[in-house]
Tab-separated table of C-alpha atoms (C1' of nucleotides) in Angstrom:
chain	number	residue	atom	x	y	z
A	234	MET	CA	28.778	-150.931	-66.923
A	235	LEU	CA	25.807	-150.655	-64.590
A	236	TYR	CA	28.039	-151.669	-61.765
A	237	GLY	CA	30.507	-149.016	-62.928
A	238	VAL	CA	27.993	-146.260	-62.315
A	239	THR	CA	27.231	-147.375	-58.793
A	240	ASP	CA	30.888	-147.819	-58.101
A	241	LEU	CA	31.747	-144.357	-59.409
A	242	LEU	CA	29.122	-142.798	-57.147
A	243	LYS	CA	30.396	-144.675	-54.102
A	244	ARG	CA	33.995	-143.721	-54.808
A	245	ASN	CA	32.807	-140.126	-54.658
A	246	GLN	CA	30.978	-140.640	-51.361
A	247	LEU	CA	27.574	-140.073	-52.907
A	248	SER	CA	24.385	-141.933	-52.108
A	249	VAL	CA	23.400	-144.193	-54.964
A	250	THR	CA	20.025	-142.961	-56.129
A	251	ASP	CA	17.909	-143.557	-59.205
A	252	SER	CA	18.361	-140.074	-60.616
A	253	ARG	CA	22.108	-140.094	-60.198
A	254	LYS	CA	22.437	-143.509	-61.792
A	255	LYS	CA	20.194	-142.623	-64.730
A	256	ILE	CA	21.877	-139.291	-65.389
A	257	LEU	CA	25.342	-140.771	-65.180
A	258	GLU	CA	24.337	-143.536	-67.591
A	259	LEU	CA	23.003	-140.917	-69.950
A	260	PHE	CA	26.373	-139.197	-69.967
A	261	MET	CA	28.174	-142.481	-70.533
A	262	ARG	CA	25.946	-143.441	-73.445
A	263	SER	CA	26.130	-140.052	-75.133
A	264	ASP	CA	28.863	-139.123	-77.538
A	265	GLY	CA	29.127	-135.466	-76.685
A	266	ALA	CA	28.261	-132.958	-74.050
A	267	LEU	CA	24.771	-132.518	-72.649
A	268	ALA	CA	22.816	-129.433	-71.759
A	269	HIS	CA	20.383	-129.381	-68.872
A	270	ALA	CA	17.526	-129.424	-71.380
A	271	ASP	CA	18.845	-132.582	-73.054
A	272	ILE	CA	18.814	-134.386	-69.757
A	273	GLU	CA	15.349	-133.142	-68.947
A	274	HIS	CA	14.072	-134.451	-72.274
A	275	HIS	CA	15.788	-137.802	-72.075
A	276	SER	CA	14.560	-138.557	-68.607
A	277	GLY	CA	11.027	-137.397	-69.371
A	278	THR	CA	9.010	-136.465	-66.320
A	279	GLU	CA	10.829	-139.025	-64.282
A	280	PHE	CA	12.809	-136.521	-62.245
A	281	ASP	CA	12.076	-133.071	-61.000
A	282	ARG	CA	13.837	-130.217	-62.742
A	283	VAL	CA	15.369	-129.205	-59.439
A	284	THR	CA	16.773	-132.677	-58.892
A	285	ILE	CA	18.535	-132.522	-62.243
A	286	TYR	CA	20.046	-129.146	-61.404
A	287	ARG	CA	21.227	-130.392	-58.059
A	288	THR	CA	22.570	-133.630	-59.460
A	289	LEU	CA	24.587	-131.813	-62.108
A	290	GLN	CA	25.900	-129.402	-59.505
A	291	THR	CA	26.965	-132.269	-57.278
A	292	PHE	CA	28.685	-134.041	-60.156
A	293	VAL	CA	30.590	-130.884	-61.038
A	294	GLU	CA	31.692	-130.421	-57.431
A	295	LYS	CA	32.905	-133.995	-57.234
A	296	GLY	CA	34.728	-133.666	-60.518
A	297	ILE	CA	32.679	-136.323	-62.270
A	298	ILE	CA	31.585	-133.942	-64.996
A	299	HIS	CA	32.688	-130.467	-65.976
A	300	THR	CA	31.118	-127.490	-67.695
A	301	ILE	CA	32.080	-126.424	-71.166
A	302	PRO	CA	32.332	-122.796	-72.200
A	303	THR	CA	30.366	-122.278	-75.392
A	304	SER	CA	30.161	-119.360	-77.745
A	305	ASP	CA	26.374	-119.436	-77.681
A	306	ASN	CA	26.473	-119.478	-73.895
A	307	SER	CA	24.265	-122.457	-73.309
A	308	VAL	CA	25.523	-124.436	-70.342
A	309	ARG	CA	26.861	-127.817	-71.334
A	310	TYR	CA	28.297	-130.616	-69.257
A	311	ALA	CA	30.610	-133.409	-70.238
A	312	LEU	CA	32.041	-136.490	-68.666
A	313	CYS	CA	35.679	-136.925	-69.489
A	314	LYS	CA	36.349	-140.484	-70.483
A	315	ASP	CA	39.579	-141.349	-68.768
A	316	GLU	CA	40.384	-138.665	-66.339
A	317	CYS	CA	37.308	-137.575	-64.503
A	318	SER	CA	36.710	-140.874	-62.779
A	319	GLU	CA	40.094	-140.553	-61.182
A	320	GLY	CA	39.976	-137.023	-59.897
A	321	HIS	CA	40.256	-133.438	-60.931
A	322	HIS	CA	42.267	-133.203	-64.102
A	323	HIS	CA	40.174	-130.720	-65.948
A	324	ASP	CA	42.835	-128.409	-67.193
A	325	ASP	CA	43.690	-127.846	-70.789
A	326	HIS	CA	40.668	-129.377	-72.434
A	327	VAL	CA	39.831	-128.980	-76.073
A	328	HIS	CA	36.151	-128.898	-76.942
A	329	PHE	CA	34.677	-129.041	-80.375
A	330	MET	CA	31.221	-127.781	-81.298
A	331	CYS	CA	29.853	-128.933	-84.623
A	332	ASP	CA	27.970	-126.267	-86.550
A	333	GLY	CA	26.195	-129.016	-88.477
A	334	CYS	CA	24.730	-131.391	-85.915
A	335	GLY	CA	25.229	-129.216	-82.853
A	336	THR	CA	27.110	-131.908	-80.970
A	337	THR	CA	29.777	-130.837	-78.525
A	338	TYR	CA	32.750	-133.155	-78.365
A	339	CYS	CA	35.247	-133.393	-75.581
A	340	LEU	CA	38.542	-134.062	-77.323
A	341	ASP	CA	40.491	-135.530	-74.458
A	342	HIS	CA	43.451	-136.565	-76.510
A	343	VAL	CA	44.153	-133.306	-78.263
A	344	THR	CA	46.873	-131.344	-76.541
A	345	VAL	CA	46.626	-127.625	-75.982
A	346	PRO	CA	49.764	-125.812	-77.027
A	347	ALA	CA	51.315	-123.303	-74.664
A	348	ILE	CA	50.153	-119.760	-75.272
A	349	ALA	CA	52.355	-116.780	-74.589
A	350	LEU	CA	50.603	-114.251	-72.342
A	351	PRO	CA	51.480	-110.605	-71.785
A	352	GLN	CA	53.780	-109.643	-68.899
A	353	GLY	CA	52.195	-110.201	-65.525
A	354	PHE	CA	49.449	-112.554	-66.635
A	355	LEU	CA	49.463	-115.972	-65.046
A	356	ALA	CA	47.367	-118.804	-66.461
A	357	SER	CA	45.772	-121.413	-64.260
A	358	GLN	CA	43.413	-123.007	-66.759
A	359	THR	CA	43.080	-122.939	-70.511
A	360	ASP	CA	39.835	-123.728	-72.275
A	361	VAL	CA	39.818	-124.111	-76.015
A	362	VAL	CA	36.544	-124.209	-77.898
A	363	ILE	CA	36.800	-124.926	-81.592
A	364	SER	CA	33.760	-124.766	-83.803
A	365	GLY	CA	33.401	-126.163	-87.285
A	366	LYS	CA	32.320	-129.424	-88.887
A	367	CYS	CA	32.782	-132.771	-87.208
A	368	ASP	CA	33.755	-136.003	-88.946
A	369	LYS	CA	30.113	-136.936	-89.490
A	370	CYS	CA	29.073	-133.583	-90.949
A	371	GLY	CA	32.255	-132.599	-92.826
B	197	MET	CA	35.989	-89.796	-79.273
B	198	LEU	CA	32.352	-88.826	-79.126
B	199	TYR	CA	32.442	-88.263	-82.811
B	200	GLY	CA	34.038	-91.687	-83.209
B	201	VAL	CA	31.022	-93.394	-81.710
B	202	THR	CA	28.595	-91.627	-83.996
B	203	ASP	CA	30.802	-92.315	-86.942
B	204	LEU	CA	31.089	-96.001	-86.109
B	205	LEU	CA	27.322	-96.304	-85.914
B	206	LYS	CA	26.838	-94.568	-89.243
B	207	ARG	CA	29.453	-96.703	-90.938
B	208	ASN	CA	27.367	-99.673	-89.852
B	209	GLN	CA	24.148	-98.164	-91.205
B	210	LEU	CA	22.615	-97.805	-87.782
B	211	SER	CA	20.534	-94.917	-86.530
B	212	VAL	CA	22.442	-92.853	-84.014
B	213	THR	CA	20.465	-93.064	-80.801
B	214	ASP	CA	21.189	-92.252	-77.182
B	215	SER	CA	21.259	-95.837	-76.008
B	216	ARG	CA	23.581	-96.965	-78.764
B	217	LYS	CA	25.972	-94.109	-78.165
B	218	LYS	CA	26.023	-94.594	-74.401
B	219	ILE	CA	26.498	-98.335	-74.620
B	220	LEU	CA	29.256	-98.033	-77.188
B	221	GLU	CA	31.026	-95.449	-75.058
B	222	LEU	CA	30.753	-97.782	-72.099
B	223	PHE	CA	32.521	-100.481	-74.064
B	224	MET	CA	35.213	-98.066	-75.204
B	225	ARG	CA	35.856	-96.844	-71.684
B	226	SER	CA	35.972	-100.279	-70.132
B	227	ASP	CA	39.110	-102.305	-70.002
B	228	GLY	CA	37.535	-105.692	-70.366
B	229	ALA	CA	34.397	-107.436	-71.469
B	230	LEU	CA	30.946	-106.552	-70.206
B	231	ALA	CA	28.012	-108.702	-69.238
B	232	HIS	CA	24.460	-107.598	-69.838
B	233	ALA	CA	24.113	-106.965	-66.124
B	234	ASP	CA	27.136	-104.649	-66.087
B	235	ILE	CA	25.568	-102.510	-68.753
B	236	GLU	CA	22.251	-102.469	-66.986
B	237	HIS	CA	23.939	-101.259	-63.803
B	238	HIS	CA	26.109	-98.649	-65.449
B	239	SER	CA	23.274	-97.087	-67.345
B	240	GLY	CA	20.970	-97.118	-64.340
B	241	THR	CA	17.303	-96.992	-65.222
B	242	GLU	CA	18.102	-94.896	-68.229
B	243	PHE	CA	17.326	-97.594	-70.759
B	244	ASP	CA	14.885	-100.417	-70.820
B	245	ARG	CA	16.258	-103.889	-70.333
B	246	VAL	CA	14.849	-104.876	-73.687
B	247	THR	CA	16.618	-102.019	-75.410
B	248	ILE	CA	19.930	-103.184	-74.021
B	249	TYR	CA	19.318	-106.721	-75.232
B	250	ARG	CA	18.396	-105.493	-78.661
B	251	THR	CA	21.290	-103.071	-78.850
B	252	LEU	CA	23.786	-105.773	-77.964
B	253	GLN	CA	22.199	-108.111	-80.472
B	254	THR	CA	22.451	-105.476	-83.194
B	255	PHE	CA	26.075	-104.759	-82.359
B	256	VAL	CA	26.923	-108.450	-82.539
B	257	GLU	CA	25.199	-108.767	-85.917
B	258	LYS	CA	27.092	-105.780	-87.279
B	259	GLY	CA	30.354	-107.104	-85.930
B	260	ILE	CA	30.935	-104.192	-83.601
B	261	ILE	CA	31.160	-106.438	-80.553
B	262	HIS	CA	31.409	-110.184	-80.118
B	263	THR	CA	30.433	-112.674	-77.460
B	264	ILE	CA	32.968	-114.442	-75.312
B	265	PRO	CA	32.547	-118.039	-74.232
B	266	THR	CA	33.085	-118.308	-70.500
B	267	SER	CA	33.424	-121.308	-68.254
B	268	ASP	CA	30.831	-119.961	-65.859
B	269	ASN	CA	28.460	-119.443	-68.747
B	270	SER	CA	27.629	-115.844	-68.165
B	271	VAL	CA	27.270	-114.018	-71.461
B	272	ARG	CA	29.962	-111.419	-71.987
B	273	TYR	CA	30.539	-109.024	-74.814
B	274	ALA	CA	33.675	-107.288	-75.928
B	275	LEU	CA	34.670	-104.681	-78.401
B	276	CYS	CA	37.847	-105.536	-80.197
B	277	LYS	CA	40.095	-102.556	-80.364
B	278	ASP	CA	41.547	-102.632	-83.823
B	279	GLU	CA	39.664	-105.122	-85.834
B	280	CYS	CA	35.996	-104.898	-85.122
B	281	SER	CA	35.598	-101.401	-86.398
B	282	GLU	CA	36.775	-102.593	-89.777
B	283	GLY	CA	34.659	-105.666	-90.214
B	284	HIS	CA	34.312	-109.258	-89.177
B	285	HIS	CA	37.679	-110.561	-88.074
B	286	HIS	CA	36.603	-112.405	-85.003
B	287	ASP	CA	38.514	-115.614	-85.451
B	288	ASP	CA	41.228	-116.846	-83.204
B	289	HIS	CA	40.703	-114.600	-80.212
B	290	VAL	CA	42.337	-115.151	-76.900
B	291	HIS	CA	40.350	-114.123	-73.852
B	292	PHE	CA	41.592	-113.936	-70.337
B	293	MET	CA	39.388	-114.083	-67.256
B	294	CYS	CA	40.968	-112.964	-64.020
B	295	ASP	CA	40.027	-115.056	-60.994
B	296	GLY	CA	40.970	-112.140	-58.764
B	297	CYS	CA	39.111	-109.122	-60.052
B	298	GLY	CA	36.750	-110.911	-62.417
B	299	THR	CA	37.739	-108.803	-65.387
B	300	THR	CA	37.641	-110.388	-68.798
B	301	TYR	CA	40.367	-109.184	-71.134
B	302	CYS	CA	40.369	-109.443	-74.860
B	303	LEU	CA	43.970	-110.161	-75.769
B	304	ASP	CA	43.961	-109.096	-79.370
B	305	HIS	CA	47.665	-109.377	-79.880
B	306	VAL	CA	48.191	-112.871	-78.567
B	307	THR	CA	48.260	-115.400	-81.363
B	308	VAL	CA	46.441	-118.694	-81.143
B	309	PRO	CA	48.658	-121.590	-82.117
B	310	ALA	CA	47.333	-124.150	-84.569
B	311	ILE	CA	45.728	-127.125	-82.888
B	312	ALA	CA	45.780	-130.569	-84.448
B	313	LEU	CA	42.271	-132.034	-84.687
B	314	PRO	CA	41.289	-135.667	-85.202
B	315	GLN	CA	40.683	-136.967	-88.735
B	316	GLY	CA	37.601	-135.487	-90.352
B	317	PHE	CA	37.231	-132.498	-88.036
B	318	LEU	CA	37.362	-129.113	-89.692
B	319	ALA	CA	37.780	-125.941	-87.651
B	320	SER	CA	36.168	-122.678	-88.632
B	321	GLN	CA	36.703	-120.739	-85.429
B	322	THR	CA	38.875	-121.161	-82.381
B	323	ASP	CA	38.079	-119.554	-79.057
B	324	VAL	CA	40.622	-119.676	-76.303
B	325	VAL	CA	39.641	-118.721	-72.784
B	326	ILE	CA	42.428	-118.638	-70.263
B	327	SER	CA	41.729	-118.049	-66.605
B	328	GLY	CA	44.181	-117.089	-63.944
B	329	LYS	CA	45.587	-113.910	-62.441
B	330	CYS	CA	45.953	-110.706	-64.433
B	331	ASP	CA	48.825	-108.239	-64.169
B	332	LYS	CA	46.969	-106.200	-61.543
B	333	CYS	CA	46.078	-109.154	-59.319
B	334	GLY	CA	49.137	-111.406	-59.865
C	64	DT	C1'	9.627	-79.426	-92.177
C	65	DA	C1'	6.793	-83.579	-93.332
C	66	DA	C1'	6.633	-88.393	-94.509
C	67	DA	C1'	8.849	-92.754	-94.076
C	68	DT	C1'	11.543	-95.634	-91.434
C	69	DT	C1'	13.720	-97.235	-87.418
C	70	DT	C1'	14.119	-97.661	-82.566
C	71	DT	C1'	12.286	-97.525	-78.009
C	72	DG	C1'	9.505	-98.726	-73.927
C	73	DC	C1'	5.876	-101.250	-72.069
C	74	DA	C1'	3.483	-105.416	-71.095
C	75	DA	C1'	3.188	-109.952	-71.183
C	76	DC	C1'	5.362	-114.134	-71.575
C	77	DA	C1'	8.868	-118.128	-71.728
C	78	DA	C1'	12.890	-120.249	-70.155
C	79	DT	C1'	16.294	-120.955	-66.824
C	80	DG	C1'	18.015	-121.289	-62.368
C	81	DT	C1'	17.582	-120.996	-56.965
C	82	DT	C1'	15.876	-121.673	-52.092
C	83	DG	C1'	13.294	-123.608	-48.003
C	84	DC	C1'	11.048	-127.295	-46.194
C	85	DA	C1'	8.374	-131.519	-45.519
C	86	DT	C1'	8.479	-136.188	-47.328
C	87	DT	C1'	10.899	-140.038	-49.066
C	88	DA	C1'	14.779	-142.917	-49.926
C	89	DG	C1'	19.422	-144.646	-48.875
C	90	DT	C1'	23.127	-145.854	-45.392
C	91	DG	C1'	25.352	-147.781	-41.425
C	92	DT	C1'	24.775	-150.550	-37.298
C	93	DA	C1'	23.160	-153.915	-34.248
D	257	DT	C1'	16.369	-157.616	-41.234
D	258	DA	C1'	14.851	-153.696	-38.549
D	259	DC	C1'	16.138	-149.529	-36.685
D	260	DA	C1'	17.782	-144.829	-36.277
D	261	DC	C1'	20.318	-141.510	-38.861
D	262	DT	C1'	21.594	-139.014	-42.766
D	263	DA	C1'	21.073	-137.509	-47.385
D	264	DA	C1'	18.352	-136.729	-51.496
D	265	DT	C1'	13.983	-135.757	-53.644
D	266	DG	C1'	9.816	-133.207	-54.953
D	267	DC	C1'	6.976	-129.386	-54.415
D	268	DA	C1'	6.005	-124.605	-54.201
D	269	DA	C1'	7.373	-120.249	-54.569
D	270	DC	C1'	10.473	-117.086	-56.209
D	271	DA	C1'	14.466	-114.627	-58.836
D	272	DT	C1'	16.879	-113.932	-62.982
D	273	DT	C1'	17.467	-113.870	-67.761
D	274	DG	C1'	15.952	-113.526	-72.287
D	275	DT	C1'	12.042	-112.982	-76.019
D	276	DT	C1'	7.958	-111.126	-78.701
D	277	DG	C1'	4.229	-107.889	-80.318
D	278	DC	C1'	2.767	-103.480	-80.654
D	279	DA	C1'	1.904	-98.540	-79.971
D	280	DA	C1'	4.560	-94.305	-79.091
D	281	DA	C1'	8.658	-91.719	-79.848
D	282	DA	C1'	12.851	-90.623	-82.099
D	283	DT	C1'	15.762	-90.633	-86.213
D	284	DT	C1'	16.535	-90.393	-91.053
D	285	DT	C1'	15.448	-89.106	-95.729
D	286	DA	C1'	13.664	-86.155	-99.114
DNA sequence: TAAATTTTGCAACAATGTTGCATTAGTGTA
DNA sequence: TACACTAATGCAACATTGTTGCAAAATTTA
């Protein structure tokens, strides 16, 4: 698993640095999505705030993680289990935000049904954010 | 129409003030959703930044407007044509963000299909954000 | 119109995000 | 392994966004 992180960084033509490894591991260990603040807390004072911002930005650009639209408009990032390591398959995600524990889940295996748009509207990406109670809080 | 704004405020037990009237009118005139910054620009230096924040917050609480989750995580607010004036029917909205002109549309009449969730997950609200090209930019 | 209530604007603050630049760390090559 | 080269980090300073308390002003109620 440790080797996996290094490998993933190299496949994306990124230098393998401490911060990148630690942040990637954090994503891999965590169940749901992470906000910038979560990462800052977890890594303590180890990394500069700016480094975390830049690392997240880089990961998004490389398609390693993606942002999740949330109704409370806090920025959240998630690593998609199967797809992201392979490339840019970020369309048609379903995300679930639990009102109870606040966790954001990336439901990779839930399919988004086709939605009929008005005349002249052309969809390129569909984001679905469902809120409610997760299996632990139900 | 001017009377409508005043009336809407009164129905929601809110004092009828300049800022509330102007901001409501702005929403009614605008095609799509508005960000805080849009409102600040449109109203010039007429109102304090804080007043705008508080007005939007009040409107959200009263169910006059609602927030839209966006993938770029800028907070946007929209007035829903038919429903919001009557109460709190904010479930199952479809929102459309145009990559061309940046407008966010509130597609009130598009129905959200049911989405099958994993065991134990219970949905209370579903937000769908579709991005692509709108009928003016297609 | 006067008293009671609500809203506004100001000031100060907190949180979040960005940029430039010198220092440090990582990479490729001999 | 040591070197030069490139990329990433940390710091400082700044910009933007959002929040809170409180006195002044506007709105509502009687």
